[in-house]
């Protein structure tokens, strides 16, 4: 029997299948090599990178919730220099595209990071996390203001020739407006959704559970919201959309493709089962084979409404 064609393309990045790993849930790839054949997934998206190393927030910074988890890791990462010196060499030998998720505390930091990574040949593209406060402008989150999002995406666009994926926050009133701002600024692709801001409380202690008080909600609990937002954005932009949010199975992944995603990212599922991304990629092949679907691209946006 012929195996289905699982390949897709995002802004010129060729993926063997649509399964990517979501930033912050898969380390720098190497940590997951004991559990996942990194050459069986579509792309590796690394932990959010900043110019300087960050220690992240105090603990506790993760808590399980019904159907999901809240995290307030605080974007802990090794910083640009150590990433290039210590993480890139391992990834060089892996025949899978590496996309670097990046963020800054100011507009300028985003630009500087993008231009520094432009020279790193192992990096196939960047994913810009705009769910970060702009310290120079009263802490307003880039990703909740269309003008701020436009400015940051345009600067990144001007700072690199690599494909630019912009990752949208769901913590907005109109996600389509945000997507349009990113398209207008020159984004090559959109990924969504990042986590939804939430909170957990310990009644007996009368304290918030997370040291940071609030955290980002992820996992199956957010899937319906993510599906709705991916659907809304995919039908209103012409660039590829990557679906993220509560994908735990091949069925979930294919649902995101039906509503218009060209590829998907696996996040919280990797905490439950570190080989989830590989399992989902394999199960997608099995599903298509069983249904006699010869090419996964036939499912993209094939939802009948
Ligand atoms: C522990 C943890 C850390 C994360 N770190 C990042 C990050 O550094 N940058 C980013 O853009 N998203 C980050 N995310 C968000 C995920 O990439 C993803 O968008 C979100 O969790 C929704 O997908 P899921 O429900 O499959 O987990 C993080 C999520 C979790 C759970």
Coordinates of C-alpha atoms and ligand atoms in Angstrom, one line a residue:
X1 CA 0.0 0.0 0.0
X2 CA 1.2 3.5 -0.8
X3 CA 1.8 5.6 2.2
X4 CA 0.1 9.0 2.1
X5 CA 2.1 12.2 1.3
X6 CA 2.5 13.9 4.6
X7 CA 4.7 16.8 3.5
X8 CA 3.7 20.4 3.9
X9 CA 5.5 23.7 3.4
X10 CA 5.5 26.7 5.6
X11 CA 7.0 29.9 4.1
X12 CA 9.5 27.9 2.1
X13 CA 10.4 25.6 5.0
X14 CA 9.8 22.0 3.8
X15 CA 8.4 19.7 6.5
X16 CA 8.3 15.9 6.1
X17 CA 5.0 16.0 8.1
X18 CA 2.9 18.7 9.7
X19 CA 3.9 17.9 13.3
X20 CA 6.1 20.5 15.1
X21 CA 6.9 20.9 18.7
X22 CA 5.6 23.9 20.6
X23 CA 8.1 26.3 22.1
X24 CA 8.8 25.8 25.8
X25 CA 7.6 22.3 25.9
X26 CA 10.4 20.5 24.0
X27 CA 13.5 22.1 25.4
X28 CA 16.2 22.6 22.7
X29 CA 15.3 19.3 21.1
X30 CA 18.2 17.3 22.5
X31 CA 16.4 16.7 25.8
X32 CA 13.8 14.7 23.9
X33 CA 16.1 12.6 21.8
X34 CA 15.7 9.6 24.1
X35 CA 11.9 9.6 23.5
X36 CA 11.4 11.0 20.0
X37 CA 13.3 10.2 16.7
X38 CA 13.8 13.9 15.9
X39 CA 14.0 13.0 12.2
X40 CA 10.4 11.7 12.3
X41 CA 8.7 14.9 13.2
X42 CA 8.2 17.9 10.9
X43 CA 10.1 20.6 12.8
X44 CA 11.6 21.4 16.1
X45 CA 10.7 24.7 17.7
X46 CA 13.0 25.6 20.5
X47 CA 12.4 27.2 23.9
X48 CA 11.7 30.9 23.8
X49 CA 15.1 32.7 23.3
X50 CA 16.1 36.1 24.6
X51 CA 19.3 38.1 24.1
X52 CA 20.5 37.5 27.6
X53 CA 20.0 34.4 29.8
X54 CA 16.9 34.5 32.0
X55 CA 16.4 32.5 35.3
X56 CA 12.6 32.7 35.0
X57 CA 10.1 33.1 37.8
X58 CA 10.3 31.7 41.3
X59 CA 8.6 28.4 42.0
X60 CA 5.9 27.0 42.2
X61 CA 5.5 27.8 38.5
X62 CA 3.5 24.9 37.2
X63 CA 0.1 23.6 38.4
X64 CA -2.3 21.0 37.0
X65 CA -5.8 22.2 36.3
X66 CA -8.9 20.3 35.1
X67 CA -8.1 19.4 31.5
X68 CA -4.9 21.4 31.4
X69 CA -2.1 23.1 33.2
X70 CA -1.1 26.6 34.2
X71 CA 2.6 27.7 33.8
X72 CA 4.5 30.7 34.8
X73 CA 8.0 29.6 33.9
X74 CA 8.8 33.2 33.0
X75 CA 10.6 32.5 29.8
X76 CA 13.7 30.9 31.4
X77 CA 16.3 30.3 28.8
X78 CA 20.1 30.2 28.1
X79 CA 20.3 33.4 26.1
X80 CA 21.5 33.9 22.5
X81 CA 25.3 33.3 23.1
X82 CA 24.9 30.0 24.9
X83 CA 22.2 28.9 22.5
X84 CA 24.6 29.3 19.6
X85 CA 27.6 27.9 21.4
X86 CA 25.9 24.9 23.2
X87 CA 22.6 24.1 21.6
X88 CA 23.1 24.7 17.9
X89 CA 25.9 22.2 17.5
X90 CA 23.7 19.3 18.5
X91 CA 20.9 20.4 16.2
X92 CA 23.3 20.7 13.3
X93 CA 23.4 17.0 12.9
X94 CA 19.6 16.6 13.0
X95 CA 18.0 16.5 9.6
X96 CA 14.9 18.3 10.7
X97 CA 14.2 22.0 10.3
X98 CA 14.8 24.0 13.5
X99 CA 12.7 27.1 14.1
X100 CA 13.8 29.4 16.9
X101 CA 11.1 31.0 19.0
X102 CA 12.3 34.4 20.2
X103 CA 11.1 37.3 22.3
X104 CA 12.4 40.6 23.7
X105 CA 11.5 43.1 26.4
X106 CA 11.8 46.0 24.0
X107 CA 11.2 46.4 20.3
X108 CA 15.0 46.7 19.7
X109 CA 15.7 43.4 21.4
X110 CA 13.5 41.6 19.0
X111 CA 15.3 43.2 16.1
X112 CA 18.7 42.4 17.5
X113 CA 17.9 38.7 18.1
X114 CA 16.5 38.3 14.6
X115 CA 19.5 39.8 13.0
X116 CA 21.9 37.7 15.1
X117 CA 20.1 34.5 14.2
X118 CA 20.1 35.5 10.5
X119 CA 23.7 34.3 10.3
X120 CA 23.1 30.9 11.9
X121 CA 22.7 28.5 9.0
X122 CA 21.2 25.8 11.2
X123 CA 18.2 28.0 11.9
X124 CA 15.4 27.5 9.3
X125 CA 13.2 30.3 10.5
X126 CA 12.1 32.3 13.5
X127 CA 8.8 32.2 15.4
X128 CA 8.2 35.5 17.1
X129 CA 6.5 35.3 20.5
X130 CA 4.6 38.6 20.8
X131 CA 3.0 37.7 24.1
X132 CA 5.6 39.7 26.1
X133 CA 5.4 43.0 27.9
X134 CA 7.2 46.0 26.3
X135 CA 9.2 47.4 29.3
X136 CA 9.7 50.7 27.6
X137 CA 6.0 51.3 27.1
X138 CA 4.5 50.7 30.4
X139 CA 4.5 46.9 30.1
X140 CA 1.8 46.7 27.5
X141 CA 2.0 43.3 25.8
X142 CA 3.1 43.6 22.2
X143 CA 0.6 40.9 21.2
X144 CA -2.5 42.7 22.5
X145 CA -2.1 45.9 20.5
X146 CA -2.2 45.8 16.7
X147 CA 0.1 48.8 16.3
X148 CA 2.7 47.3 18.7
X149 CA 2.5 44.0 16.9
X150 CA 2.9 45.6 13.5
X151 CA 6.0 47.5 14.7
X152 CA 7.7 44.4 16.2
X153 CA 6.9 42.2 13.2
X154 CA 8.1 44.8 10.8
X155 CA 11.4 45.2 12.6
X156 CA 11.9 41.4 12.7
X157 CA 11.0 41.2 9.0
X158 CA 13.6 43.9 8.2
X159 CA 16.3 42.2 10.4
X160 CA 16.3 38.7 8.8
X161 CA 15.9 37.1 5.5
X162 CA 14.7 33.9 7.2
X163 CA 11.0 33.0 7.2
X164 CA 9.2 34.9 10.0
X165 CA 6.3 33.1 11.8
X166 CA 4.4 35.2 14.2
X167 CA 2.8 33.5 17.2
X168 CA -0.4 35.1 18.3
X169 CA -1.8 35.5 21.8
X170 CA -5.4 34.4 22.5
X171 CA -5.7 37.1 25.2
X172 CA -7.2 39.6 22.8
X173 CA -10.7 40.7 21.8
X174 CA -10.2 40.3 18.0
X175 CA -7.5 37.8 17.0
X176 CA -8.2 38.4 13.3
X177 CA -7.3 42.1 13.6
X178 CA -4.0 41.0 15.2
X179 CA -3.4 38.5 12.4
X180 CA -4.0 41.2 9.8
X181 CA -1.5 43.6 11.6
X182 CA 1.1 40.8 11.4
X183 CA 0.4 40.1 7.7
X184 CA 0.6 43.8 6.9
X185 CA 4.0 43.9 8.6
X186 CA 5.4 41.1 6.4
X187 CA 4.8 37.9 8.4
X188 CA 5.3 34.8 6.3
X189 CA 3.1 32.6 8.6
X190 CA 1.0 32.8 11.7
X191 CA 1.0 30.4 14.6
X192 CA -1.7 30.3 17.3
X193 CA -2.6 30.0 20.1
X194 CA -0.2 30.8 22.9
X195 CA -1.5 30.2 26.4
X196 CA -4.6 31.9 28.0
X197 CA -4.0 33.9 31.1
X198 CA -5.4 32.1 34.2
X199 CA -5.1 31.7 37.9
X200 CA -5.3 29.0 40.6
X201 CA -6.0 29.6 44.2
X202 CA -5.3 27.6 47.4
X203 CA -8.4 28.1 49.6
X204 CA -6.8 26.9 52.9
X205 CA -3.7 29.0 52.5
X206 CA -5.7 31.9 51.0
X207 CA -2.8 32.2 48.6
X208 CA -2.4 32.0 44.8
X209 CA -0.9 28.6 43.9
X210 CA 1.7 30.1 41.5
X211 CA 4.4 32.4 42.9
X212 CA 3.7 34.6 39.9
X213 CA 0.0 34.7 40.9
X214 CA -1.2 34.3 37.2
X215 CA 0.0 31.8 34.6
X216 CA -0.7 30.6 31.1
X217 CA -3.4 27.9 30.6
X218 CA -2.6 25.1 28.1
X219 CA -3.8 21.6 27.3
X220 CA -7.1 20.0 26.2
X221 CA -9.0 22.7 28.1
X222 CA -8.1 25.3 25.6
X223 CA -8.6 23.3 22.4
X224 CA -12.0 24.5 21.5
X225 CA -10.9 28.1 21.8
X226 CA -7.8 27.4 19.7
X227 CA -9.8 25.6 17.0
X228 CA -12.1 28.6 16.8
X229 CA -9.3 31.1 16.6
X230 CA -7.4 29.1 14.0
X231 CA -10.5 28.8 11.9
X232 CA -11.2 32.5 12.1
X233 CA -7.6 33.5 11.2
X234 CA -7.1 30.8 8.5
X235 CA -10.1 31.9 6.5
X236 CA -9.1 35.6 6.6
X237 CA -5.4 35.5 5.7
X238 CA -3.5 34.2 2.7
X239 CA -0.4 33.0 4.5
X240 CA 0.0 29.6 6.2
X241 CA -1.4 29.1 9.7
X242 CA 0.0 26.8 12.3
X243 CA -2.5 25.4 14.8
X244 CA -1.6 25.1 18.5
X245 CA -3.7 24.4 21.6
X246 CA -4.5 21.2 23.4
X247 CA -3.5 18.8 20.6
X248 CA -3.2 15.4 22.3
X249 CA -3.8 13.0 19.4
X250 CA -3.7 12.6 15.6
X251 CA -7.4 13.3 15.5
X252 CA -6.9 16.6 17.3
X253 CA -4.1 17.5 14.9
X254 CA -6.2 16.7 11.8
X255 CA -9.2 18.7 13.2
X256 CA -6.8 21.8 13.2
X257 CA -5.9 21.0 9.6
X258 CA -9.5 20.8 8.6
X259 CA -10.2 24.3 10.0
X260 CA -7.3 25.6 7.9
X261 CA -4.0 24.9 9.6
X262 CA -1.1 23.8 7.3
X263 CA 0.8 22.4 10.3
X264 CA 0.3 21.9 14.0
X265 CA 2.4 22.2 17.2
X266 CA 2.4 19.7 20.1
X267 CA 2.8 21.4 23.6
X268 CA 1.4 20.1 26.8
X269 CA 1.0 16.6 25.4
X270 CA 4.8 16.2 25.6
X271 CA 4.6 16.7 29.4
X272 CA 2.2 13.7 29.6
X273 CA 4.1 11.6 27.2
X274 CA 7.5 12.8 26.0
X275 CA 7.1 10.8 22.7
X276 CA 3.7 12.4 21.9
X277 CA 4.9 14.3 18.9
X278 CA 6.2 11.2 17.2
X279 CA 3.2 9.1 18.1
X280 CA 0.9 11.8 16.7
X281 CA 2.9 12.0 13.4
X282 CA 2.7 8.2 13.1
X283 CA -1.0 8.0 13.9
X284 CA -1.8 10.7 11.3
X285 CA -0.2 8.4 8.7
X286 CA -2.3 5.5 9.9
X287 CA -5.5 7.6 9.9
X288 CA -5.0 8.8 6.3
X289 CA -4.0 5.3 5.1
X290 CA -7.2 3.8 6.6
X291 CA -9.4 6.5 5.0
X292 CA -7.6 6.2 1.6
X293 CA -6.5 9.9 1.8
X294 CA -3.3 10.1 -0.4
X295 CA -2.1 13.6 0.6
X296 CA -2.5 15.3 4.0
X297 CA -2.7 18.7 2.1
X298 CA -6.1 17.7 0.9
X299 CA -7.4 18.1 4.4
X300 CA -6.2 21.7 4.9
X301 CA -9.2 23.9 5.2
X302 CA -11.5 21.2 4.0
X303 CA -14.1 21.9 6.7
X304 CA -17.6 22.0 5.3
X305 CA -19.7 24.7 6.9
Ligands
LIG1 C1 5.7 25.0 30.3 C2 5.4 25.8 29.0 C3 6.3 26.7 28.5 C4 6.1 27.5 27.4 N1 7.0 28.3 26.9 C5 6.8 29.1 25.8 C6 7.8 29.9 25.2 O1 8.9 30.0 25.7 N2 7.4 30.6 24.1 C7 6.2 30.5 23.5 O2 6.0 31.2 22.5 N3 5.2 29.7 24.0 C8 5.5 29.0 25.1 N4 4.5 28.1 25.6 C9 3.2 28.0 24.9 C10 3.2 26.8 24.0 O3 4.2 26.8 23.0 C11 1.8 26.6 23.4 O4 1.5 27.7 22.6 C12 0.7 26.5 24.4 O5 1.1 25.7 25.5 C13 -0.6 25.9 23.8 O6 -0.4 24.6 23.3 P1 -0.7 23.2 24.2 O7 -2.1 23.3 24.7 O8 -0.5 22.1 23.2 O9 0.3 23.2 25.3 C14 4.8 27.4 26.7 C15 3.9 26.4 27.3 C16 4.1 25.7 28.4 C17 3.1 24.7 28.9

